[in-house]
mmCIF file with all atom_site columns, C-alpha atoms and ligand atoms in Angstrom:
data_model
loop_
_atom_site.group_PDB
_atom_site.id
_atom_site.type_symbol
_atom_site.label_atom_id
_atom_site.label_alt_id
_atom_site.label_comp_id
_atom_site.label_asym_id
_atom_site.label_entity_id
_atom_site.label_seq_id
_atom_site.pdbx_PDB_ins_code
_atom_site.Cartn_x
_atom_site.Cartn_y
_atom_site.Cartn_z
_atom_site.occupancy
_atom_site.B_iso_or_equiv
_atom_site.pdbx_formal_charge
_atom_site.auth_seq_id
_atom_site.auth_comp_id
_atom_site.auth_asym_id
_atom_site.auth_atom_id
_atom_site.pdbx_PDB_model_num
ATOM   1   C CA  . UNK A 1 1   ? 65.792 55.145 -32.183 1.00 98.00 ? 1   UNK A CA  1
ATOM   2   C CA  . UNK A 1 2   ? 66.780 56.175 -35.678 1.00 98.00 ? 2   UNK A CA  1
ATOM   3   C CA  . UNK A 1 3   ? 69.630 54.800 -37.761 1.00 98.00 ? 3   UNK A CA  1
ATOM   4   C CA  . UNK A 1 4   ? 70.864 56.883 -40.685 1.00 98.00 ? 4   UNK A CA  1
ATOM   5   C CA  . UNK A 1 5   ? 72.261 54.641 -43.414 1.00 98.00 ? 5   UNK A CA  1
ATOM   6   C CA  . UNK A 1 6   ? 73.173 54.465 -47.071 1.00 97.00 ? 6   UNK A CA  1
ATOM   7   C CA  . UNK A 1 7   ? 71.809 51.434 -48.917 1.00 97.00 ? 7   UNK A CA  1
ATOM   8   C CA  . UNK A 1 8   ? 75.149 50.117 -50.187 1.00 97.00 ? 8   UNK A CA  1
ATOM   9   C CA  . UNK A 1 9   ? 77.099 50.823 -46.969 1.00 98.00 ? 9   UNK A CA  1
ATOM   10  C CA  . UNK A 1 10  ? 78.680 47.693 -45.428 1.00 98.00 ? 10  UNK A CA  1
ATOM   11  C CA  . UNK A 1 11  ? 79.244 49.567 -42.147 1.00 98.00 ? 11  UNK A CA  1
ATOM   12  C CA  . UNK A 1 12  ? 75.558 50.447 -41.916 1.00 98.00 ? 12  UNK A CA  1
ATOM   13  C CA  . UNK A 1 13  ? 74.667 46.885 -42.889 1.00 98.00 ? 13  UNK A CA  1
ATOM   14  C CA  . UNK A 1 14  ? 76.592 45.465 -39.910 1.00 98.00 ? 14  UNK A CA  1
ATOM   15  C CA  . UNK A 1 15  ? 74.340 47.526 -37.650 1.00 99.00 ? 15  UNK A CA  1
ATOM   16  C CA  . UNK A 1 16  ? 71.135 46.707 -39.513 1.00 98.00 ? 16  UNK A CA  1
ATOM   17  C CA  . UNK A 1 17  ? 71.945 42.987 -39.210 1.00 98.00 ? 17  UNK A CA  1
ATOM   18  C CA  . UNK A 1 18  ? 72.581 43.394 -35.465 1.00 98.00 ? 18  UNK A CA  1
ATOM   19  C CA  . UNK A 1 19  ? 69.262 45.266 -35.006 1.00 98.00 ? 19  UNK A CA  1
ATOM   20  C CA  . UNK A 1 20  ? 67.346 42.460 -36.719 1.00 98.00 ? 20  UNK A CA  1
ATOM   21  C CA  . UNK A 1 21  ? 69.229 39.660 -34.929 1.00 98.00 ? 21  UNK A CA  1
ATOM   22  C CA  . UNK A 1 22  ? 68.524 41.333 -31.583 1.00 98.00 ? 22  UNK A CA  1
ATOM   23  C CA  . UNK A 1 23  ? 64.932 42.232 -32.504 1.00 98.00 ? 23  UNK A CA  1
ATOM   24  C CA  . UNK A 1 24  ? 65.440 45.940 -31.743 1.00 98.00 ? 24  UNK A CA  1
ATOM   25  C CA  . UNK A 1 25  ? 62.831 48.273 -33.267 1.00 98.00 ? 25  UNK A CA  1
ATOM   26  C CA  . UNK A 1 26  ? 64.526 51.181 -35.019 1.00 98.00 ? 26  UNK A CA  1
ATOM   27  C CA  . UNK A 1 27  ? 63.531 53.676 -37.735 1.00 98.00 ? 27  UNK A CA  1
ATOM   28  C CA  . UNK A 1 28  ? 65.850 53.481 -40.714 1.00 98.00 ? 28  UNK A CA  1
ATOM   29  C CA  . UNK A 1 29  ? 66.552 56.691 -42.657 1.00 97.00 ? 29  UNK A CA  1
ATOM   30  C CA  . UNK A 1 30  ? 68.195 56.279 -46.048 1.00 97.00 ? 30  UNK A CA  1
ATOM   31  C CA  . UNK A 1 31  ? 70.722 58.974 -46.936 1.00 97.00 ? 31  UNK A CA  1
ATOM   32  C CA  . UNK A 1 32  ? 73.412 59.414 -49.590 1.00 96.00 ? 32  UNK A CA  1
ATOM   33  C CA  . UNK A 1 33  ? 76.552 60.889 -47.984 1.00 96.00 ? 33  UNK A CA  1
ATOM   34  C CA  . UNK A 1 34  ? 78.096 61.642 -51.385 1.00 94.00 ? 34  UNK A CA  1
ATOM   35  C CA  . UNK A 1 35  ? 75.413 64.128 -52.481 1.00 93.00 ? 35  UNK A CA  1
ATOM   36  C CA  . UNK A 1 36  ? 75.286 67.860 -51.603 1.00 91.00 ? 36  UNK A CA  1
ATOM   37  C CA  . UNK A 1 37  ? 74.130 68.565 -48.018 1.00 92.00 ? 37  UNK A CA  1
ATOM   38  C CA  . UNK A 1 38  ? 73.203 65.056 -46.922 1.00 94.00 ? 38  UNK A CA  1
ATOM   39  C CA  . UNK A 1 39  ? 71.353 64.639 -43.620 1.00 95.00 ? 39  UNK A CA  1
ATOM   40  C CA  . UNK A 1 40  ? 74.310 62.759 -42.141 1.00 97.00 ? 40  UNK A CA  1
ATOM   41  C CA  . UNK A 1 41  ? 76.412 65.952 -42.183 1.00 96.00 ? 41  UNK A CA  1
ATOM   42  C CA  . UNK A 1 42  ? 74.010 67.552 -39.729 1.00 96.00 ? 42  UNK A CA  1
ATOM   43  C CA  . UNK A 1 43  ? 74.401 64.751 -37.202 1.00 96.00 ? 43  UNK A CA  1
ATOM   44  C CA  . UNK A 1 44  ? 77.910 63.327 -37.689 1.00 97.00 ? 44  UNK A CA  1
ATOM   45  C CA  . UNK A 1 45  ? 80.730 65.880 -38.000 1.00 96.00 ? 45  UNK A CA  1
ATOM   46  C CA  . UNK A 1 46  ? 82.726 63.277 -39.939 1.00 97.00 ? 46  UNK A CA  1
ATOM   47  C CA  . UNK A 1 47  ? 79.868 63.056 -42.462 1.00 97.00 ? 47  UNK A CA  1
ATOM   48  C CA  . UNK A 1 48  ? 79.848 59.271 -42.679 1.00 98.00 ? 48  UNK A CA  1
ATOM   49  C CA  . UNK A 1 49  ? 77.049 56.741 -42.334 1.00 98.00 ? 49  UNK A CA  1
ATOM   50  C CA  . UNK A 1 50  ? 75.943 55.012 -40.205 1.00 98.00 ? 50  UNK A CA  1
ATOM   51  C CA  . UNK A 1 51  ? 74.898 57.181 -37.254 1.00 98.00 ? 51  UNK A CA  1
ATOM   52  C CA  . UNK A 1 52  ? 72.443 56.207 -34.540 1.00 98.00 ? 52  UNK A CA  1
ATOM   53  C CA  . UNK A 1 53  ? 70.158 58.628 -32.736 1.00 98.00 ? 53  UNK A CA  1
ATOM   54  C CA  . UNK A 1 54  ? 69.258 57.010 -29.434 1.00 98.00 ? 54  UNK A CA  1
ATOM   55  C CA  . UNK A 1 55  ? 65.984 57.243 -27.455 1.00 96.00 ? 55  UNK A CA  1
ATOM   56  C CA  . UNK A 1 56  ? 67.534 60.014 -25.372 1.00 97.00 ? 56  UNK A CA  1
ATOM   57  C CA  . UNK A 1 57  ? 68.676 61.942 -28.466 1.00 97.00 ? 57  UNK A CA  1
ATOM   58  C CA  . UNK A 1 58  ? 72.367 61.059 -28.165 1.00 97.00 ? 58  UNK A CA  1
ATOM   59  C CA  . UNK A 1 59  ? 74.177 60.588 -31.438 1.00 98.00 ? 59  UNK A CA  1
ATOM   60  C CA  . UNK A 1 60  ? 76.497 57.644 -31.806 1.00 98.00 ? 60  UNK A CA  1
ATOM   61  C CA  . UNK A 1 61  ? 78.658 57.065 -34.807 1.00 98.00 ? 61  UNK A CA  1
ATOM   62  C CA  . UNK A 1 62  ? 81.173 54.876 -36.356 1.00 97.00 ? 62  UNK A CA  1
ATOM   63  C CA  . UNK A 1 63  ? 79.721 51.438 -36.782 1.00 98.00 ? 63  UNK A CA  1
ATOM   64  C CA  . UNK A 1 64  ? 82.149 49.936 -34.253 1.00 98.00 ? 64  UNK A CA  1
ATOM   65  C CA  . UNK A 1 65  ? 80.835 52.211 -31.517 1.00 98.00 ? 65  UNK A CA  1
ATOM   66  C CA  . UNK A 1 66  ? 77.188 51.696 -32.484 1.00 98.00 ? 66  UNK A CA  1
ATOM   67  C CA  . UNK A 1 67  ? 77.645 47.913 -32.429 1.00 98.00 ? 67  UNK A CA  1
ATOM   68  C CA  . UNK A 1 68  ? 79.166 48.125 -28.947 1.00 98.00 ? 68  UNK A CA  1
ATOM   69  C CA  . UNK A 1 69  ? 76.305 50.400 -27.810 1.00 98.00 ? 69  UNK A CA  1
ATOM   70  C CA  . UNK A 1 70  ? 73.664 47.931 -29.018 1.00 98.00 ? 70  UNK A CA  1
ATOM   71  C CA  . UNK A 1 71  ? 75.494 45.081 -27.307 1.00 98.00 ? 71  UNK A CA  1
ATOM   72  C CA  . UNK A 1 72  ? 75.509 46.957 -23.991 1.00 98.00 ? 72  UNK A CA  1
ATOM   73  C CA  . UNK A 1 73  ? 71.919 48.238 -24.156 1.00 98.00 ? 73  UNK A CA  1
ATOM   74  C CA  . UNK A 1 74  ? 70.355 45.116 -25.714 1.00 98.00 ? 74  UNK A CA  1
ATOM   75  C CA  . UNK A 1 75  ? 72.528 42.251 -24.483 1.00 98.00 ? 75  UNK A CA  1
ATOM   76  C CA  . UNK A 1 76  ? 70.373 39.389 -25.786 1.00 98.00 ? 76  UNK A CA  1
ATOM   77  C CA  . UNK A 1 77  ? 71.230 37.551 -27.940 1.00 98.00 ? 77  UNK A CA  1
ATOM   78  C CA  . UNK A 1 78  ? 74.931 38.177 -27.392 1.00 98.00 ? 78  UNK A CA  1
ATOM   79  C CA  . UNK A 1 79  ? 76.876 39.105 -30.503 1.00 98.00 ? 79  UNK A CA  1
ATOM   80  C CA  . UNK A 1 80  ? 80.245 39.853 -28.867 1.00 98.00 ? 80  UNK A CA  1
ATOM   81  C CA  . UNK A 1 81  ? 81.758 37.306 -26.464 1.00 98.00 ? 81  UNK A CA  1
ATOM   82  C CA  . UNK A 1 82  ? 82.494 38.370 -22.892 1.00 96.00 ? 82  UNK A CA  1
ATOM   83  C CA  . UNK A 1 83  ? 85.616 36.238 -22.666 1.00 94.00 ? 83  UNK A CA  1
ATOM   84  C CA  . UNK A 1 84  ? 88.592 38.554 -23.255 1.00 96.00 ? 84  UNK A CA  1
ATOM   85  C CA  . UNK A 1 85  ? 90.462 36.527 -25.870 1.00 97.00 ? 85  UNK A CA  1
ATOM   86  C CA  . UNK A 1 86  ? 87.346 35.710 -27.859 1.00 98.00 ? 86  UNK A CA  1
ATOM   87  C CA  . UNK A 1 87  ? 86.189 39.325 -27.614 1.00 98.00 ? 87  UNK A CA  1
ATOM   88  C CA  . UNK A 1 88  ? 89.455 40.578 -29.079 1.00 98.00 ? 88  UNK A CA  1
ATOM   89  C CA  . UNK A 1 89  ? 89.214 37.992 -31.881 1.00 98.00 ? 89  UNK A CA  1
ATOM   90  C CA  . UNK A 1 90  ? 85.781 39.366 -32.850 1.00 98.00 ? 90  UNK A CA  1
ATOM   91  C CA  . UNK A 1 91  ? 87.013 42.961 -32.713 1.00 98.00 ? 91  UNK A CA  1
ATOM   92  C CA  . UNK A 1 92  ? 90.142 42.115 -34.715 1.00 98.00 ? 92  UNK A CA  1
ATOM   93  C CA  . UNK A 1 93  ? 88.144 40.351 -37.433 1.00 98.00 ? 93  UNK A CA  1
ATOM   94  C CA  . UNK A 1 94  ? 85.807 43.361 -37.573 1.00 98.00 ? 94  UNK A CA  1
ATOM   95  C CA  . UNK A 1 95  ? 88.799 45.702 -37.967 1.00 98.00 ? 95  UNK A CA  1
ATOM   96  C CA  . UNK A 1 96  ? 90.205 43.671 -40.869 1.00 99.00 ? 96  UNK A CA  1
ATOM   97  C CA  . UNK A 1 97  ? 86.798 43.424 -42.581 1.00 99.00 ? 97  UNK A CA  1
ATOM   98  C CA  . UNK A 1 98  ? 86.174 47.169 -42.180 1.00 98.00 ? 98  UNK A CA  1
ATOM   99  C CA  . UNK A 1 99  ? 89.688 47.813 -43.554 1.00 98.00 ? 99  UNK A CA  1
ATOM   100 C CA  . UNK A 1 100 ? 88.872 45.731 -46.635 1.00 99.00 ? 100 UNK A CA  1
ATOM   101 C CA  . UNK A 1 101 ? 85.605 47.656 -47.091 1.00 98.00 ? 101 UNK A CA  1
ATOM   102 C CA  . UNK A 1 102 ? 87.507 50.971 -46.696 1.00 98.00 ? 102 UNK A CA  1
ATOM   103 C CA  . UNK A 1 103 ? 89.792 49.914 -49.567 1.00 98.00 ? 103 UNK A CA  1
ATOM   104 C CA  . UNK A 1 104 ? 86.805 48.960 -51.755 1.00 98.00 ? 104 UNK A CA  1
ATOM   105 C CA  . UNK A 1 105 ? 85.121 52.329 -51.051 1.00 97.00 ? 105 UNK A CA  1
ATOM   106 C CA  . UNK A 1 106 ? 88.357 54.189 -51.938 1.00 97.00 ? 106 UNK A CA  1
ATOM   107 C CA  . UNK A 1 107 ? 88.639 52.294 -55.236 1.00 97.00 ? 107 UNK A CA  1
ATOM   108 C CA  . UNK A 1 108 ? 84.982 53.029 -56.050 1.00 95.00 ? 108 UNK A CA  1
ATOM   109 C CA  . UNK A 1 109 ? 85.524 56.734 -55.301 1.00 95.00 ? 109 UNK A CA  1
ATOM   110 C CA  . UNK A 1 110 ? 88.692 56.805 -57.417 1.00 96.00 ? 110 UNK A CA  1
ATOM   111 C CA  . UNK A 1 111 ? 86.523 55.530 -60.258 1.00 95.00 ? 111 UNK A CA  1
ATOM   112 C CA  . UNK A 1 112 ? 84.302 58.615 -59.977 1.00 94.00 ? 112 UNK A CA  1
ATOM   113 C CA  . UNK A 1 113 ? 87.198 60.963 -60.829 1.00 95.00 ? 113 UNK A CA  1
ATOM   114 C CA  . UNK A 1 114 ? 87.927 61.943 -64.426 1.00 95.00 ? 114 UNK A CA  1
ATOM   115 C CA  . UNK A 1 115 ? 89.981 59.137 -65.963 1.00 95.00 ? 115 UNK A CA  1
ATOM   116 C CA  . UNK A 1 116 ? 93.094 61.305 -66.428 1.00 96.00 ? 116 UNK A CA  1
ATOM   117 C CA  . UNK A 1 117 ? 93.103 62.069 -62.672 1.00 96.00 ? 117 UNK A CA  1
ATOM   118 C CA  . UNK A 1 118 ? 92.792 58.462 -61.524 1.00 97.00 ? 118 UNK A CA  1
ATOM   119 C CA  . UNK A 1 119 ? 95.885 56.885 -59.978 1.00 97.00 ? 119 UNK A CA  1
ATOM   120 C CA  . UNK A 1 120 ? 96.685 53.300 -60.937 1.00 97.00 ? 120 UNK A CA  1
ATOM   121 C CA  . UNK A 1 121 ? 99.249 53.128 -58.098 1.00 98.00 ? 121 UNK A CA  1
ATOM   122 C CA  . UNK A 1 122 ? 96.577 54.167 -55.569 1.00 98.00 ? 122 UNK A CA  1
ATOM   123 C CA  . UNK A 1 123 ? 94.105 51.589 -56.840 1.00 98.00 ? 123 UNK A CA  1
ATOM   124 C CA  . UNK A 1 124 ? 96.829 48.910 -56.760 1.00 98.00 ? 124 UNK A CA  1
ATOM   125 C CA  . UNK A 1 125 ? 97.672 49.868 -53.181 1.00 98.00 ? 125 UNK A CA  1
ATOM   126 C CA  . UNK A 1 126 ? 94.028 49.479 -52.104 1.00 98.00 ? 126 UNK A CA  1
ATOM   127 C CA  . UNK A 1 127 ? 93.663 46.245 -54.099 1.00 98.00 ? 127 UNK A CA  1
ATOM   128 C CA  . UNK A 1 128 ? 96.598 44.703 -52.221 1.00 98.00 ? 128 UNK A CA  1
ATOM   129 C CA  . UNK A 1 129 ? 94.825 45.459 -48.923 1.00 98.00 ? 129 UNK A CA  1
ATOM   130 C CA  . UNK A 1 130 ? 91.696 43.669 -50.169 1.00 98.00 ? 130 UNK A CA  1
ATOM   131 C CA  . UNK A 1 131 ? 93.632 40.519 -51.133 1.00 98.00 ? 131 UNK A CA  1
ATOM   132 C CA  . UNK A 1 132 ? 95.824 40.486 -48.008 1.00 98.00 ? 132 UNK A CA  1
ATOM   133 C CA  . UNK A 1 133 ? 92.850 41.188 -45.722 1.00 99.00 ? 133 UNK A CA  1
ATOM   134 C CA  . UNK A 1 134 ? 90.777 38.364 -47.201 1.00 98.00 ? 134 UNK A CA  1
ATOM   135 C CA  . UNK A 1 135 ? 93.731 35.987 -46.831 1.00 98.00 ? 135 UNK A CA  1
ATOM   136 C CA  . UNK A 1 136 ? 93.989 37.026 -43.152 1.00 98.00 ? 136 UNK A CA  1
ATOM   137 C CA  . UNK A 1 137 ? 90.274 36.424 -42.513 1.00 98.00 ? 137 UNK A CA  1
ATOM   138 C CA  . UNK A 1 138 ? 90.515 32.990 -44.119 1.00 98.00 ? 138 UNK A CA  1
ATOM   139 C CA  . UNK A 1 139 ? 93.562 32.163 -41.971 1.00 98.00 ? 139 UNK A CA  1
ATOM   140 C CA  . UNK A 1 140 ? 91.757 33.268 -38.809 1.00 98.00 ? 140 UNK A CA  1
ATOM   141 C CA  . UNK A 1 141 ? 88.690 31.161 -39.658 1.00 98.00 ? 141 UNK A CA  1
ATOM   142 C CA  . UNK A 1 142 ? 91.081 28.231 -40.047 1.00 97.00 ? 142 UNK A CA  1
ATOM   143 C CA  . UNK A 1 143 ? 88.663 25.854 -41.805 1.00 97.00 ? 143 UNK A CA  1
ATOM   144 C CA  . UNK A 1 144 ? 85.919 26.308 -39.179 1.00 97.00 ? 144 UNK A CA  1
ATOM   145 C CA  . UNK A 1 145 ? 82.446 27.811 -39.422 1.00 95.00 ? 145 UNK A CA  1
ATOM   146 C CA  . UNK A 1 146 ? 82.943 30.428 -36.712 1.00 98.00 ? 146 UNK A CA  1
ATOM   147 C CA  . UNK A 1 147 ? 85.944 32.335 -35.364 1.00 98.00 ? 147 UNK A CA  1
ATOM   148 C CA  . UNK A 1 148 ? 85.329 31.454 -31.704 1.00 98.00 ? 148 UNK A CA  1
ATOM   149 C CA  . UNK A 1 149 ? 82.951 29.288 -29.676 1.00 97.00 ? 149 UNK A CA  1
ATOM   150 C CA  . UNK A 1 150 ? 80.170 31.794 -30.463 1.00 98.00 ? 150 UNK A CA  1
ATOM   151 C CA  . UNK A 1 151 ? 78.215 30.514 -33.482 1.00 97.00 ? 151 UNK A CA  1
ATOM   152 C CA  . UNK A 1 152 ? 77.077 33.877 -34.859 1.00 98.00 ? 152 UNK A CA  1
ATOM   153 C CA  . UNK A 1 153 ? 78.603 37.098 -33.628 1.00 98.00 ? 153 UNK A CA  1
ATOM   154 C CA  . UNK A 1 154 ? 80.251 40.317 -34.716 1.00 98.00 ? 154 UNK A CA  1
ATOM   155 C CA  . UNK A 1 155 ? 83.121 38.489 -36.470 1.00 98.00 ? 155 UNK A CA  1
ATOM   156 C CA  . UNK A 1 156 ? 80.845 36.319 -38.623 1.00 98.00 ? 156 UNK A CA  1
ATOM   157 C CA  . UNK A 1 157 ? 78.516 39.262 -39.355 1.00 98.00 ? 157 UNK A CA  1
ATOM   158 C CA  . UNK A 1 158 ? 81.422 41.552 -40.359 1.00 99.00 ? 158 UNK A CA  1
ATOM   159 C CA  . UNK A 1 159 ? 82.925 38.807 -42.538 1.00 98.00 ? 159 UNK A CA  1
ATOM   160 C CA  . UNK A 1 160 ? 79.742 37.995 -44.461 1.00 98.00 ? 160 UNK A CA  1
ATOM   161 C CA  . UNK A 1 161 ? 78.917 41.705 -44.863 1.00 98.00 ? 161 UNK A CA  1
ATOM   162 C CA  . UNK A 1 162 ? 82.444 42.263 -46.220 1.00 98.00 ? 162 UNK A CA  1
ATOM   163 C CA  . UNK A 1 163 ? 82.311 39.273 -48.610 1.00 98.00 ? 163 UNK A CA  1
ATOM   164 C CA  . UNK A 1 164 ? 78.929 40.327 -50.001 1.00 98.00 ? 164 UNK A CA  1
ATOM   165 C CA  . UNK A 1 165 ? 80.256 43.866 -50.377 1.00 98.00 ? 165 UNK A CA  1
ATOM   166 C CA  . UNK A 1 166 ? 83.192 42.493 -52.406 1.00 98.00 ? 166 UNK A CA  1
ATOM   167 C CA  . UNK A 1 167 ? 80.717 40.721 -54.690 1.00 97.00 ? 167 UNK A CA  1
ATOM   168 C CA  . UNK A 1 168 ? 78.677 43.918 -54.965 1.00 97.00 ? 168 UNK A CA  1
ATOM   169 C CA  . UNK A 1 169 ? 81.454 46.477 -55.620 1.00 96.00 ? 169 UNK A CA  1
ATOM   170 C CA  . UNK A 1 170 ? 84.634 44.512 -56.438 1.00 97.00 ? 170 UNK A CA  1
ATOM   171 C CA  . UNK A 1 171 ? 83.420 41.500 -58.376 1.00 96.00 ? 171 UNK A CA  1
ATOM   172 C CA  . UNK A 1 172 ? 86.683 41.183 -60.307 1.00 97.00 ? 172 UNK A CA  1
ATOM   173 C CA  . UNK A 1 173 ? 87.987 39.412 -57.190 1.00 98.00 ? 173 UNK A CA  1
ATOM   174 C CA  . UNK A 1 174 ? 86.663 35.872 -57.666 1.00 97.00 ? 174 UNK A CA  1
ATOM   175 C CA  . UNK A 1 175 ? 87.459 34.785 -54.089 1.00 98.00 ? 175 UNK A CA  1
ATOM   176 C CA  . UNK A 1 176 ? 85.096 31.789 -53.822 1.00 98.00 ? 176 UNK A CA  1
ATOM   177 C CA  . UNK A 1 177 ? 87.236 29.117 -55.609 1.00 98.00 ? 177 UNK A CA  1
ATOM   178 C CA  . UNK A 1 178 ? 90.289 30.205 -53.586 1.00 97.00 ? 178 UNK A CA  1
ATOM   179 C CA  . UNK A 1 179 ? 88.505 30.236 -50.207 1.00 98.00 ? 179 UNK A CA  1
ATOM   180 C CA  . UNK A 1 180 ? 85.994 27.356 -49.889 1.00 98.00 ? 180 UNK A CA  1
ATOM   181 C CA  . UNK A 1 181 ? 85.660 27.858 -46.106 1.00 98.00 ? 181 UNK A CA  1
ATOM   182 C CA  . UNK A 1 182 ? 84.610 31.488 -46.590 1.00 98.00 ? 182 UNK A CA  1
ATOM   183 C CA  . UNK A 1 183 ? 82.296 30.360 -49.368 1.00 98.00 ? 183 UNK A CA  1
ATOM   184 C CA  . UNK A 1 184 ? 80.631 27.867 -46.997 1.00 98.00 ? 184 UNK A CA  1
ATOM   185 C CA  . UNK A 1 185 ? 80.301 30.517 -44.278 1.00 98.00 ? 185 UNK A CA  1
ATOM   186 C CA  . UNK A 1 186 ? 78.600 32.988 -46.611 1.00 97.00 ? 186 UNK A CA  1
ATOM   187 C CA  . UNK A 1 187 ? 76.211 30.367 -47.986 1.00 97.00 ? 187 UNK A CA  1
ATOM   188 C CA  . UNK A 1 188 ? 75.043 29.475 -44.461 1.00 95.00 ? 188 UNK A CA  1
ATOM   189 C CA  . UNK A 1 189 ? 74.771 32.937 -42.959 1.00 98.00 ? 189 UNK A CA  1
ATOM   190 C CA  . UNK A 1 190 ? 73.580 34.972 -45.943 1.00 96.00 ? 190 UNK A CA  1
ATOM   191 C CA  . UNK A 1 191 ? 70.274 33.085 -45.921 1.00 97.00 ? 191 UNK A CA  1
ATOM   192 C CA  . UNK A 1 192 ? 69.306 34.517 -42.536 1.00 98.00 ? 192 UNK A CA  1
ATOM   193 C CA  . UNK A 1 193 ? 66.458 37.034 -42.592 1.00 98.00 ? 193 UNK A CA  1
ATOM   194 C CA  . UNK A 1 194 ? 68.815 39.724 -41.258 1.00 98.00 ? 194 UNK A CA  1
ATOM   195 C CA  . UNK A 1 195 ? 71.054 39.372 -44.324 1.00 98.00 ? 195 UNK A CA  1
ATOM   196 C CA  . UNK A 1 196 ? 68.307 38.840 -46.899 1.00 98.00 ? 196 UNK A CA  1
ATOM   197 C CA  . UNK A 1 197 ? 66.560 42.032 -45.735 1.00 98.00 ? 197 UNK A CA  1
ATOM   198 C CA  . UNK A 1 198 ? 69.695 44.192 -45.901 1.00 98.00 ? 198 UNK A CA  1
ATOM   199 C CA  . UNK A 1 199 ? 71.290 43.274 -49.221 1.00 97.00 ? 199 UNK A CA  1
ATOM   200 C CA  . UNK A 1 200 ? 73.346 46.180 -50.649 1.00 97.00 ? 200 UNK A CA  1
ATOM   201 C CA  . UNK A 1 201 ? 71.558 48.353 -53.194 1.00 96.00 ? 201 UNK A CA  1
ATOM   202 C CA  . UNK A 1 202 ? 73.385 50.823 -55.463 1.00 93.00 ? 202 UNK A CA  1
ATOM   203 C CA  . UNK A 1 203 ? 73.172 54.611 -55.116 1.00 90.00 ? 203 UNK A CA  1
ATOM   204 C CA  . UNK A 1 204 ? 74.329 57.565 -57.222 1.00 83.00 ? 204 UNK A CA  1
ATOM   205 C CA  . UNK A 1 205 ? 78.052 58.290 -56.927 1.00 79.00 ? 205 UNK A CA  1
ATOM   206 C CA  . UNK A 1 206 ? 78.638 61.800 -58.301 1.00 79.00 ? 206 UNK A CA  1
ATOM   207 C CA  . UNK A 1 207 ? 81.802 62.656 -60.225 1.00 79.00 ? 207 UNK A CA  1
ATOM   208 C CA  . UNK A 1 208 ? 84.567 64.197 -58.115 1.00 77.00 ? 208 UNK A CA  1
HETATM 209 N N1  . LIG B 2 .   ? 84.622 53.772 -39.950 1.00 91.69 ? 301 LIG B N1  1
HETATM 210 C C1  . LIG B 2 .   ? 83.302 54.172 -40.385 1.00 91.69 ? 301 LIG B C1  1
HETATM 211 C C2  . LIG B 2 .   ? 83.256 54.127 -41.911 1.00 91.69 ? 301 LIG B C2  1
HETATM 212 C C3  . LIG B 2 .   ? 81.946 54.685 -42.465 1.00 91.69 ? 301 LIG B C3  1
HETATM 213 C C4  . LIG B 2 .   ? 82.058 55.047 -43.953 1.00 91.69 ? 301 LIG B C4  1
HETATM 214 O O1  . LIG B 2 .   ? 83.150 55.100 -44.530 1.00 91.69 ? 301 LIG B O1  1
HETATM 215 N N2  . LIG B 2 .   ? 80.892 55.305 -44.557 1.00 91.69 ? 301 LIG B N2  1
HETATM 216 C C5  . LIG B 2 .   ? 80.888 55.767 -45.941 1.00 91.69 ? 301 LIG B C5  1
HETATM 217 C C6  . LIG B 2 .   ? 79.753 55.098 -46.734 1.00 91.69 ? 301 LIG B C6  1
HETATM 218 S S1  . LIG B 2 .   ? 80.022 53.397 -46.993 1.00 91.69 ? 301 LIG B S1  1
HETATM 219 C C7  . LIG B 2 .   ? 80.574 57.245 -45.948 1.00 91.69 ? 301 LIG B C7  1
HETATM 220 O O2  . LIG B 2 .   ? 79.589 57.648 -45.353 1.00 91.69 ? 301 LIG B O2  1
HETATM 221 N N3  . LIG B 2 .   ? 81.399 58.066 -46.611 1.00 91.69 ? 301 LIG B N3  1
HETATM 222 C C8  . LIG B 2 .   ? 81.160 59.465 -46.789 1.00 91.69 ? 301 LIG B C8  1
HETATM 223 C C9  . LIG B 2 .   ? 82.433 60.284 -46.762 1.00 91.69 ? 301 LIG B C9  1
HETATM 224 O O3  . LIG B 2 .   ? 83.522 59.691 -46.640 1.00 91.69 ? 301 LIG B O3  1
HETATM 225 O O4  . LIG B 2 .   ? 82.334 61.485 -46.867 1.00 91.69 ? 301 LIG B O4  1
HETATM 226 C C10 . LIG B 2 .   ? 82.260 53.248 -39.776 1.00 91.69 ? 301 LIG B C10 1
HETATM 227 O O5  . LIG B 2 .   ? 82.600 52.098 -39.477 1.00 91.69 ? 301 LIG B O5  1
HETATM 228 O O6  . LIG B 2 .   ? 81.125 53.675 -39.526 1.00 91.69 ? 301 LIG B O6  1
#
């Protein structure tokens, strides 16, 4: 299998963490979707990383779908609970975390436009999503160290990936003093090999 990623991408990181946690061998191809004619455009019509090319040559994209695919094809260790309520909790947490990352990406891209074309109102709108989303994740964690009875699963992975992405691309949000439970979660999970090996690394963002 081959996974096409970008080094800073939190969506790709979710998948890379899952591959390592499940011990799945997979070639990793580094791409930059923001440059001219990136490889990803030839395999994902939406032009976004990550995309997975399976053993049979099928192409799967959007990180949510890839995560589900890995869970079905490589069920051990489980990263999404089978129980319906717990499963929805993991998916909901993932959706909020991805939404926060979407807002961070949009702010970063706004910063690549000439200053006179940048919209303060747009950046404020995205910033509100980041704050409200983080508040929601903290509420859902409710002082615990996991969202459900599963110790480490999609919800915890998506949360730690999102928090480290905030520290990487939106460091003006000093969330740690405000959210000690999230701070404890990140300090425990981010030391796993799967997280240490996949830390976000910057890439060129061309002017738009
Ligand atoms: N919902 C998608 C989001 C993927 C995404 O936004 N990837 C960004 C990089 S972090 C990208 O490739 N953007 C290129 C573009 O928007 O053209 C997923 O979960 O896979």
